[in-house]
Tab-separated table of C-alpha atoms in Angstrom:
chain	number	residue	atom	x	y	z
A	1	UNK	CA	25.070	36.614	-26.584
A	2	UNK	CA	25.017	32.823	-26.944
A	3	UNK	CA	27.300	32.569	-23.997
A	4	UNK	CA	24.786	34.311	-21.870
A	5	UNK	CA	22.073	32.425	-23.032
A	6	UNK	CA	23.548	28.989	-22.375
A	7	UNK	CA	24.483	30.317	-18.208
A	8	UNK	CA	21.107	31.737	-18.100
A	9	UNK	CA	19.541	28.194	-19.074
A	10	UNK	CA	21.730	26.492	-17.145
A	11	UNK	CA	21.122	28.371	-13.950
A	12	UNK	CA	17.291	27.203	-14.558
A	13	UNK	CA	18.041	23.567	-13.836
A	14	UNK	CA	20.126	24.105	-10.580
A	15	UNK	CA	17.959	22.485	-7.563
A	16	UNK	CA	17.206	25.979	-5.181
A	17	UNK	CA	16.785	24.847	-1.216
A	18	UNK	CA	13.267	25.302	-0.243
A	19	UNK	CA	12.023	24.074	2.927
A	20	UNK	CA	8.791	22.015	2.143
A	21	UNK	CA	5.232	22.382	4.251
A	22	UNK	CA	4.472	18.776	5.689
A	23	UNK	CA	1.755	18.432	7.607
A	24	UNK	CA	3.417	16.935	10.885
A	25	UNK	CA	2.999	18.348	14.247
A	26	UNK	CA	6.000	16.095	15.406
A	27	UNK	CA	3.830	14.657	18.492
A	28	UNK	CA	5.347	11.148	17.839
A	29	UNK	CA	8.671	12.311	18.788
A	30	UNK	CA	12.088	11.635	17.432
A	31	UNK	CA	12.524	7.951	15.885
A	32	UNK	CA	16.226	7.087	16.672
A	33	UNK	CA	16.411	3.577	17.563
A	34	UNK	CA	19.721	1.681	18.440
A	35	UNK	CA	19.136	-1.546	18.003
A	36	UNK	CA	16.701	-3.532	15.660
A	37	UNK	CA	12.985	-2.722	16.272
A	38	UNK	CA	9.796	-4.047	15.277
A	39	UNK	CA	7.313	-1.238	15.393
A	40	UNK	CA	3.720	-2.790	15.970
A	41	UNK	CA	1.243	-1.177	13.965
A	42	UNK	CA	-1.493	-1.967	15.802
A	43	UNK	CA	-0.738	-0.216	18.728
A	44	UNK	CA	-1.814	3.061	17.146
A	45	UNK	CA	-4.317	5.016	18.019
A	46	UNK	CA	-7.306	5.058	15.970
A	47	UNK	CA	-8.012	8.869	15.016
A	48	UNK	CA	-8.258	10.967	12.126
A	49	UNK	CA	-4.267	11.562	11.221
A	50	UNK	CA	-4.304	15.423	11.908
A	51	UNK	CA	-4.947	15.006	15.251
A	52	UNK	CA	-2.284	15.547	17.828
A	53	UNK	CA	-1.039	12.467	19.653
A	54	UNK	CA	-1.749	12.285	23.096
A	55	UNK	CA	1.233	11.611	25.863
A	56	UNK	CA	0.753	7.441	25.964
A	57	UNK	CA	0.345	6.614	22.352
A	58	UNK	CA	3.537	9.168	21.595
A	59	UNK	CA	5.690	6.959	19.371
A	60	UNK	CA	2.582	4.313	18.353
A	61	UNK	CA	1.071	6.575	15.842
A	62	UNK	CA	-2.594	7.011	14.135
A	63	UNK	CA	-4.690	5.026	12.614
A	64	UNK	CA	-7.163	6.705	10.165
A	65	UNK	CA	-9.555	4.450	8.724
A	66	UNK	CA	-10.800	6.898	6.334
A	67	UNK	CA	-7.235	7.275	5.099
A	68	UNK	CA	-6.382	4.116	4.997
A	69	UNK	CA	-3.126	4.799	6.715
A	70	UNK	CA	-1.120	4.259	9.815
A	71	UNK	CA	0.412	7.858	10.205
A	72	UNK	CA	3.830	8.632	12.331
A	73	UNK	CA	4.256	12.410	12.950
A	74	UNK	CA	7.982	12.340	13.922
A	75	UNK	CA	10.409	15.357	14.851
A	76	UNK	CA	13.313	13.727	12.739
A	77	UNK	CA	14.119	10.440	11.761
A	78	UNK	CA	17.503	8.843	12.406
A	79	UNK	CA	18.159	4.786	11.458
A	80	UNK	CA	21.843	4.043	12.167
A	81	UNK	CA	24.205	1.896	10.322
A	82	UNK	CA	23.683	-1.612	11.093
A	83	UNK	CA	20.150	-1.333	12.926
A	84	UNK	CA	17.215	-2.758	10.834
A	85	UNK	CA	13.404	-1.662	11.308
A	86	UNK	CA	10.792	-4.041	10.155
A	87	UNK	CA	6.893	-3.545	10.771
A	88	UNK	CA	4.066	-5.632	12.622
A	89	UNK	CA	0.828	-5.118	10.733
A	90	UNK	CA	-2.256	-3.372	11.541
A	91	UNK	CA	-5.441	-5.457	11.710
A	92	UNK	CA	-6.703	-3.749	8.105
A	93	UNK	CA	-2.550	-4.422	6.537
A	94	UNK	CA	-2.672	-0.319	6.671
A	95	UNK	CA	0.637	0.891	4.625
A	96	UNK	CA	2.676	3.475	6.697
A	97	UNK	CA	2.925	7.211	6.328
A	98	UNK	CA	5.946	9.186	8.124
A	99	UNK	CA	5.623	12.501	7.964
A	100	UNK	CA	8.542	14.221	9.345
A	101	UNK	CA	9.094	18.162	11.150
A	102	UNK	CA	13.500	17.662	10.518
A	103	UNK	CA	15.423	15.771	8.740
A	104	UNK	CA	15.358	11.881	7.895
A	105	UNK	CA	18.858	10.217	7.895
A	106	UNK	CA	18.555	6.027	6.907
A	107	UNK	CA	21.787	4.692	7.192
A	108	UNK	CA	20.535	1.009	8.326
A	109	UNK	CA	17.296	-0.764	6.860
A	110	UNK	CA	13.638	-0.320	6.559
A	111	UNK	CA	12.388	-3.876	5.686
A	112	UNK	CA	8.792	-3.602	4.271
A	113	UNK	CA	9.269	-7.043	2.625
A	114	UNK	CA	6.230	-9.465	1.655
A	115	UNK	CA	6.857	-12.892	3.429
A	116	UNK	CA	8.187	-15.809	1.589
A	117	UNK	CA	6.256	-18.822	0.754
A	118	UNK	CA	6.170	-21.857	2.966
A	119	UNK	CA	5.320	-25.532	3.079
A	120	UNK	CA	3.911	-28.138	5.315
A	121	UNK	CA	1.452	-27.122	8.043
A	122	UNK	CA	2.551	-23.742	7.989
A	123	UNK	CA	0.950	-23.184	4.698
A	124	UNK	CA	-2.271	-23.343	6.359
A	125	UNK	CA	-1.374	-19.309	7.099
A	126	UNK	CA	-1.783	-16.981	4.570
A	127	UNK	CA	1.440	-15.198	4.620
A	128	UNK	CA	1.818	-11.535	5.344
A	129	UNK	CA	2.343	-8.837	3.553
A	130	UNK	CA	4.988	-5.697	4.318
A	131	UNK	CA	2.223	-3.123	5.760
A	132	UNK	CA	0.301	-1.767	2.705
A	133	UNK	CA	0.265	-4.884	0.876
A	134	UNK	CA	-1.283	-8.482	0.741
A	135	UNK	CA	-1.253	-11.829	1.867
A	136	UNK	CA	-0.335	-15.135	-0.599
A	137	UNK	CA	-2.167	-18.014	-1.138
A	138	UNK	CA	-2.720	-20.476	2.000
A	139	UNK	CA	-2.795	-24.093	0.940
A	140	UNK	CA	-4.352	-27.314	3.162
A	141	UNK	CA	-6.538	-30.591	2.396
A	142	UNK	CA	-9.306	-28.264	0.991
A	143	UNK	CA	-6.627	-27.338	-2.055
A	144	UNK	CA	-4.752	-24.689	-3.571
A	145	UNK	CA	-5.926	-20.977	-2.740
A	146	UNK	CA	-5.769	-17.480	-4.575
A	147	UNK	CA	-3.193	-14.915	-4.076
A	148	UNK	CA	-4.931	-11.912	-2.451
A	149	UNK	CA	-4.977	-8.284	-3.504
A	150	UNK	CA	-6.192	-6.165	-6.848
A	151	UNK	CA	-3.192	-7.894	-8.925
A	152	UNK	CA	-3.407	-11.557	-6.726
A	153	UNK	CA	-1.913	-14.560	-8.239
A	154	UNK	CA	-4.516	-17.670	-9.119
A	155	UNK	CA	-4.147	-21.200	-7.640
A	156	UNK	CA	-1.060	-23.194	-8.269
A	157	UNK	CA	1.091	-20.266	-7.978
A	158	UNK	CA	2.102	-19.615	-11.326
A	159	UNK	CA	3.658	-16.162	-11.641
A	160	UNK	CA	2.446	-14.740	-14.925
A	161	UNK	CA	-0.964	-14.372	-13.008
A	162	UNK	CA	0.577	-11.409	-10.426
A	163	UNK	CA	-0.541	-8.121	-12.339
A	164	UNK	CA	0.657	-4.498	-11.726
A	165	UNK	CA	-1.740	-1.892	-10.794
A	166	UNK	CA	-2.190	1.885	-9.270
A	167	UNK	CA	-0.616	4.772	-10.514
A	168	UNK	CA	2.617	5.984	-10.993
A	169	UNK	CA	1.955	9.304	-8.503
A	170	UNK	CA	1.389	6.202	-6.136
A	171	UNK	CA	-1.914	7.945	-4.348
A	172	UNK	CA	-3.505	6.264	-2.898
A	173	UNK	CA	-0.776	4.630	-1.378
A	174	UNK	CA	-1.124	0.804	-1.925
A	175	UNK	CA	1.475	-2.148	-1.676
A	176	UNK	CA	1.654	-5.317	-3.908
A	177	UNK	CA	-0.639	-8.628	-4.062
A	178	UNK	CA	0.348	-12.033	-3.057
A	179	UNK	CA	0.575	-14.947	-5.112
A	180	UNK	CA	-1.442	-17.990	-5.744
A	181	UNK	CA	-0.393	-21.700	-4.144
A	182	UNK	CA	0.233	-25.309	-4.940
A	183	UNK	CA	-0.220	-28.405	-3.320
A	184	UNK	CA	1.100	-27.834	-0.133
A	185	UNK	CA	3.101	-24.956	-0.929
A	186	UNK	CA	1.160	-21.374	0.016
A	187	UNK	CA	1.447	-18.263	-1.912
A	188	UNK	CA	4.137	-15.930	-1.380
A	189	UNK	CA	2.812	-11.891	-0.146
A	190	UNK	CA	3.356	-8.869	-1.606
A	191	UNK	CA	5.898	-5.971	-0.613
A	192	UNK	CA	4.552	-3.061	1.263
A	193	UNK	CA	4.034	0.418	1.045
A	194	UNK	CA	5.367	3.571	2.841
A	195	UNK	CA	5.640	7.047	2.038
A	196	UNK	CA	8.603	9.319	3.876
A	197	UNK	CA	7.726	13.292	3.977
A	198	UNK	CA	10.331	15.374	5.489
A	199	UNK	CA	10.316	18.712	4.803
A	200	UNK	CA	13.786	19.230	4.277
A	201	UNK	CA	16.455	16.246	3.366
A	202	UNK	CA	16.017	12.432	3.286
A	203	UNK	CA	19.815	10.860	3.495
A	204	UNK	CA	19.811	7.339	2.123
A	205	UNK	CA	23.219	5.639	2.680
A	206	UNK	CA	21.213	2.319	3.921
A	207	UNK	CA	18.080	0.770	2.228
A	208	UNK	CA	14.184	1.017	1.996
A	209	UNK	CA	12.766	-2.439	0.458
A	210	UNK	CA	9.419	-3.089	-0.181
A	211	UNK	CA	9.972	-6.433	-2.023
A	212	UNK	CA	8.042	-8.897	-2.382
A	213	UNK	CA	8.225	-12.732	-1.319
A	214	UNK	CA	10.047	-15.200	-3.119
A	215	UNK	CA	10.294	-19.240	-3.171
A	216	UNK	CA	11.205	-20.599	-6.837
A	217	UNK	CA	7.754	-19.621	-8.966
A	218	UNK	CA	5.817	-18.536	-6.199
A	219	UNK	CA	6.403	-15.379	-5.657
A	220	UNK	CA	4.028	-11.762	-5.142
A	221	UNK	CA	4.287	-8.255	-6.605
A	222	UNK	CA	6.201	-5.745	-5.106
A	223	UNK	CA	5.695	-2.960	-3.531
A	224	UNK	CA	5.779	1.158	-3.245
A	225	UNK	CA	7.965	3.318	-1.811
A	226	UNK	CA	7.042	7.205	-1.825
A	227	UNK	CA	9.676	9.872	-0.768
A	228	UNK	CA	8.761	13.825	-0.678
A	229	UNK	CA	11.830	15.861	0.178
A	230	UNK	CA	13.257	18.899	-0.638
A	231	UNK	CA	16.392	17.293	-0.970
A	232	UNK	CA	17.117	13.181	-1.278
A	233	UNK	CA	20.695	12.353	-0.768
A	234	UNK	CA	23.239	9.838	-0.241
A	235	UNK	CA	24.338	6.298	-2.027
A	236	UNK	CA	21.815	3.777	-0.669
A	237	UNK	CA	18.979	1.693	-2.056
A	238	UNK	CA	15.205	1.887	-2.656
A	239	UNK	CA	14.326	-1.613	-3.913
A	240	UNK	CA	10.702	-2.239	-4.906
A	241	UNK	CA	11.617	-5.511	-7.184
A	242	UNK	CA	9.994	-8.958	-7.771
A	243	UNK	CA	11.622	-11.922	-9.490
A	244	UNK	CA	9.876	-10.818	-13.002
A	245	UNK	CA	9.796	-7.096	-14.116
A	246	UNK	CA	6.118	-7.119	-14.376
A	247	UNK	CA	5.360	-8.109	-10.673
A	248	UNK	CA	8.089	-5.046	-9.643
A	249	UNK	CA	6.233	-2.591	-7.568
A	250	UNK	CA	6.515	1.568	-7.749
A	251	UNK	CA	9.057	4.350	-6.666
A	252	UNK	CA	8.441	7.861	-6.752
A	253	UNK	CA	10.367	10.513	-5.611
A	254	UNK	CA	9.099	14.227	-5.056
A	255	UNK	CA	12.519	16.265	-4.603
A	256	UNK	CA	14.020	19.156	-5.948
A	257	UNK	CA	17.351	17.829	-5.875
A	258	UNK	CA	18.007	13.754	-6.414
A	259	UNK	CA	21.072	11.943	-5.600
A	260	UNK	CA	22.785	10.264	-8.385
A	261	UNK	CA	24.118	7.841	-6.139
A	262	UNK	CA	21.112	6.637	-5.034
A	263	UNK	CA	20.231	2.910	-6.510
A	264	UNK	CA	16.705	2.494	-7.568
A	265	UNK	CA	15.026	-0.525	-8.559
A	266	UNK	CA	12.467	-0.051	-10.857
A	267	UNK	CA	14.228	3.099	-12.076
A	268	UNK	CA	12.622	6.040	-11.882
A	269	UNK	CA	13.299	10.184	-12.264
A	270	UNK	CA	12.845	13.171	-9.686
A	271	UNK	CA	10.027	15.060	-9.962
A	272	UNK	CA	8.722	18.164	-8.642
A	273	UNK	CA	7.606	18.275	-5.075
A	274	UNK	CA	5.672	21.951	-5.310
A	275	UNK	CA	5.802	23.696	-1.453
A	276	UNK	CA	2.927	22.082	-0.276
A	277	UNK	CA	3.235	18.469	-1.498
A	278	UNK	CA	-0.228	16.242	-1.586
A	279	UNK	CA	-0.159	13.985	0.742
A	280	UNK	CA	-3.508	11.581	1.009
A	281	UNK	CA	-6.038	11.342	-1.908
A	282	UNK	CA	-8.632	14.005	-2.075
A	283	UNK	CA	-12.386	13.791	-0.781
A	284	UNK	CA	-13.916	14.373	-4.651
A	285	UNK	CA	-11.396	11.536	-5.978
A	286	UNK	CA	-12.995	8.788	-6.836
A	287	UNK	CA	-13.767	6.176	-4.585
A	288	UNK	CA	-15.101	2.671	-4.864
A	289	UNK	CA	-16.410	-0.435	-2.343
A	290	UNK	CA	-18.646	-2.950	-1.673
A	291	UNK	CA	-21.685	-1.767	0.904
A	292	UNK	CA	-23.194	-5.285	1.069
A	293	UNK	CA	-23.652	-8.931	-0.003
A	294	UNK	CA	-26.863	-11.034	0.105
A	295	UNK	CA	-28.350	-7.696	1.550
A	296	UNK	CA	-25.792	-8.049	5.022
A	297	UNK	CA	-24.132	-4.354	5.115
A	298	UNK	CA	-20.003	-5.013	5.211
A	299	UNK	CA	-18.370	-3.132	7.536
A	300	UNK	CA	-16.698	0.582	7.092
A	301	UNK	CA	-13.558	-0.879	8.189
A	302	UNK	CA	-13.012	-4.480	6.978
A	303	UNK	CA	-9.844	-6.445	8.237
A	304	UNK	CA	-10.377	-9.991	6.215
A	305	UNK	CA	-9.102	-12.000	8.532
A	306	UNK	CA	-9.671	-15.362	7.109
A	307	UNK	CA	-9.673	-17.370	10.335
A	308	UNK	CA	-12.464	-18.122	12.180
A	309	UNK	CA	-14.392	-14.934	12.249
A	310	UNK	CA	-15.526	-12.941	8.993
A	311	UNK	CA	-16.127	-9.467	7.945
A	312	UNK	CA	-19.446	-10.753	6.724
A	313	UNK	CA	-21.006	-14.207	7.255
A	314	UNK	CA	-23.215	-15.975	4.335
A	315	UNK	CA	-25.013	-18.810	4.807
A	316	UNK	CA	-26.555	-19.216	0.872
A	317	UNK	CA	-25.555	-21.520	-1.319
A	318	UNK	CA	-27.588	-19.812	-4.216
A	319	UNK	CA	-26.286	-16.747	-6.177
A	320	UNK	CA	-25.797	-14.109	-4.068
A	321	UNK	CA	-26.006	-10.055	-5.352
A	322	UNK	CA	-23.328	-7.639	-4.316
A	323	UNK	CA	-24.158	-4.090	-4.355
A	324	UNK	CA	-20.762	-1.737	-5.296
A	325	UNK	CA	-20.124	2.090	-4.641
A	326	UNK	CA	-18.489	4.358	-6.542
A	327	UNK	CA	-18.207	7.714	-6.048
A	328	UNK	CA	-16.635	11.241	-8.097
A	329	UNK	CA	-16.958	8.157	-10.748
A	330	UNK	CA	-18.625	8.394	-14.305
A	331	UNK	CA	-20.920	5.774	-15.089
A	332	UNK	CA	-21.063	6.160	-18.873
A	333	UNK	CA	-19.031	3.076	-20.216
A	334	UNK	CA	-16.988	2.734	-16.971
A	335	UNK	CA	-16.129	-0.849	-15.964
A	336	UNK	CA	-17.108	-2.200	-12.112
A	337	UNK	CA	-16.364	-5.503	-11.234
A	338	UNK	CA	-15.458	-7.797	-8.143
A	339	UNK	CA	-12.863	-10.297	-7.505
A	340	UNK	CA	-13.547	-13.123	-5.214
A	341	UNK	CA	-9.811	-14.854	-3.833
A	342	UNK	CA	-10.814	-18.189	-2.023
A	343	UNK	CA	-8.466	-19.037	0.860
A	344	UNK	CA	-8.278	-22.301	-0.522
A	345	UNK	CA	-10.146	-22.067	-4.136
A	346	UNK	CA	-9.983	-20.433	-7.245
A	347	UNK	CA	-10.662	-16.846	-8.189
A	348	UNK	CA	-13.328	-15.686	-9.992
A	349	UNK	CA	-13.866	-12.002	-11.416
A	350	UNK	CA	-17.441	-10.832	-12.163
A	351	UNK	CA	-18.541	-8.090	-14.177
A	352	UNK	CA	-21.676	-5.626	-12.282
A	353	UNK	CA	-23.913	-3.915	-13.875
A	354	UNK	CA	-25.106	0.306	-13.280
A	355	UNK	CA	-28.501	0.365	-10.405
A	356	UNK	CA	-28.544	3.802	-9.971
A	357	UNK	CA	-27.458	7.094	-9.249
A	358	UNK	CA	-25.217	9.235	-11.102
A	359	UNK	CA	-21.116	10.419	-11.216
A	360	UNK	CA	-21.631	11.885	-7.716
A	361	UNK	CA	-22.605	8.181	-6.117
A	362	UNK	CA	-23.910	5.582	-7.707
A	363	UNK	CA	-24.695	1.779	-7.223
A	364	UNK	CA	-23.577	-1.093	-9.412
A	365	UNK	CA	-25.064	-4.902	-8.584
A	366	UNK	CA	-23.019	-8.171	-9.270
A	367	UNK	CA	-24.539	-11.479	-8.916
A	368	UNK	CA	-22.255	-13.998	-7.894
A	369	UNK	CA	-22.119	-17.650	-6.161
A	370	UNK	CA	-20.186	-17.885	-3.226
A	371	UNK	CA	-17.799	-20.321	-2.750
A	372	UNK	CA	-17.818	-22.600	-0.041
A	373	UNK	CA	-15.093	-21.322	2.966
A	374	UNK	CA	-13.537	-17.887	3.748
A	375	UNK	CA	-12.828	-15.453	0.718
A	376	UNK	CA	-11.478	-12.032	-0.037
A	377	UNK	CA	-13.704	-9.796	-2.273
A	378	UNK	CA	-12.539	-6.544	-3.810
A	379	UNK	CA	-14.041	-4.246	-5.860
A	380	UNK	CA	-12.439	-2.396	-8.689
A	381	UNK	CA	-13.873	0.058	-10.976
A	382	UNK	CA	-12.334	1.604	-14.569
A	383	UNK	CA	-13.346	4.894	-16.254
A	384	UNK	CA	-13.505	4.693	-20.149
């Protein structure tokens, strides 16, 4: 009887082949390049990401701005040996979502890397992120600036600064934050973010790296790689690393069955896809933003730039209030504050206090004094 009991148990934990449901139509074709490829991001169509991809934009993919996401719905997936795909961003630094009819087979590279720091003139340039993520620290004759991004680095570049963040089911998906600069030295950027949804195997003898960039101190946080298969196979790579473990970014892996000889950096387990595996966050998750500063709405789709053009323009050198949404959120002892990242100047973080409404939508107001120059503000709110 004990015999039976130990086969019985160990039948349980044997993976069973179960063809997934992922939501892809396979409109954007089969992706088998042959050669090295940059795929430009912002050539996608703007659309919500269920819609079917019309004959010209085949191959570009979607843009949903409501998502947050630039969304390939490929037929299969098929990176050879020695070919390496990196990424051009989107306008908004969009992470990338392939969701896949067949099979996905990566026996080259898929570089979602942060860019490095630089000096000399070309540290006037932020530097860019892998898609997902965000830009360093830019540094000029105005000074030092502020790594960008929920976990950004401060000024002078010092990596202790670069904090982790999101969750470990990595949904939303979101890519890491750059660091801050020194004297003539920008910022390095943070890694990117891509999830891969097939709904049968993903084969991994090559590498997926969403690291971030690194020059001596001034580096970014990594960041995530999500991968929803019924099976995951093969001896490659998924490297989501920064210099110091606690700038390394996420991996998560939704399989059934999980490849030993697959390298992962941070480590991480197989988990449990379920048939119809969650893609995008829900509509009653929370949700939170910024709707307007000095009483001049933002934009539903901001891009940051930080060139010559703004998402919003201020001309006030007196405190300034910024009114915050949140939404599906409670507002009994939660936390909401804002984080302004100068392109060249410090970073500040200020607390806002409720306005009104309730868990379904409510407003929060923080009064804060704009620096002088271009700036980054993000919003971030905690439940108790």
């Amino acid at each position: 009887m004990k015999v039976l009991s130990l086969a019985l148990l160990l039948g349980s934990l044997l993976p069973v082949a179960a063809q997934l449901t992922i939501p892809s139509d396979g409109t954007d074709g089969a992706f088998n390049p042959t050669a090295n490829v940059e795929i430009d991001l912002s050539l996608a169509q703007s659309n919500v990401w269920t819609a079917p991809v019309p004959g010209p934009s085949m191959g570009f993919g979607t843009y949903d701005a409501d998502k947050w996401a630039v969304v390939f719905k490929y037929s299969s997936v098929n990176i050879p040996a020695g070919v390496t795909v990196t990424f051009k961003n989107h306008p908004t630094h969009a992470p990338v979502v392939w969701l896949v009819q067949g099979n996905v087979t990566i026996d080259g590279v898929l570089n979602l890397d942060g860019e490095a720091a630089v000096s000399g003139v070309a540290a006037l340039i932020p530097p860019e992120p892998g898609p997902g993520g965000f830009r360093g620290a830019a540094s000029g004759p105005a000074g030092p600036g502020s790594g960008h991004g929920p976990g950004g680095g401060v000024q002078y570049g010092n990596a202790n600064h670069v904090s982790s963040y999101g969750n470990p089911q990595i949904i939303p998906l979101i890519g890491g934050s750059g660091s801050g600069s020194h004297t003539s030295v920008s910022g390095s950027a943070g890694g990117g973010a891509i999830l891969i949804a097939a709904s049968d195997t993903i084969d991994i003898d090559g590498s997926i790296t969403v690291r971030a960039g690194t020059v001596s101190a001034y580096y970014g946080s990594a960041g995530s790689i999500r991968l929803v298969a019924d099976q995951v196979t093969g001896s490659g790579l998924l490297d989501a690393s920064s210099q110091i473990a606690a700038a390394n970014g996420r991996i998560r892996v939704e399989t059934n069955m999980l490849s030993t000889g697959i390298s992962l950096t941070p480590s991480t387990i197989g988990v449990s896809p379920g048939v119809s595996p969650t893609i995008f966050q829900a509509a009653s998750d929370p949700t939170v933003r910024i709707v307007s500063i000095d009483g001049v709405p933002t934009p539903p789709d901001p891009t940051a730039p930080l060139v010559s053009s703004a998402d919003v323009a201020i001309e006030n050198n007196d405190p300034v209030v910024i009114v915050i949404e949140t939404r599906n959120f409670a507002t009994a002892g939660s936390v909401v504050s804002v984080r302004q990242a100068g392109k060249f100047g410090a970073t500040f973080v200020t607390s806002a206090s409720y306005s009104s409404g309730d868990s379904t939508m409510a407003l929060w107001e923080a009064t804060v004094t704009l620096a002088p120059g271009f700036a980054t503000m993000q919003a971030r709110a905690t439940a108790p």
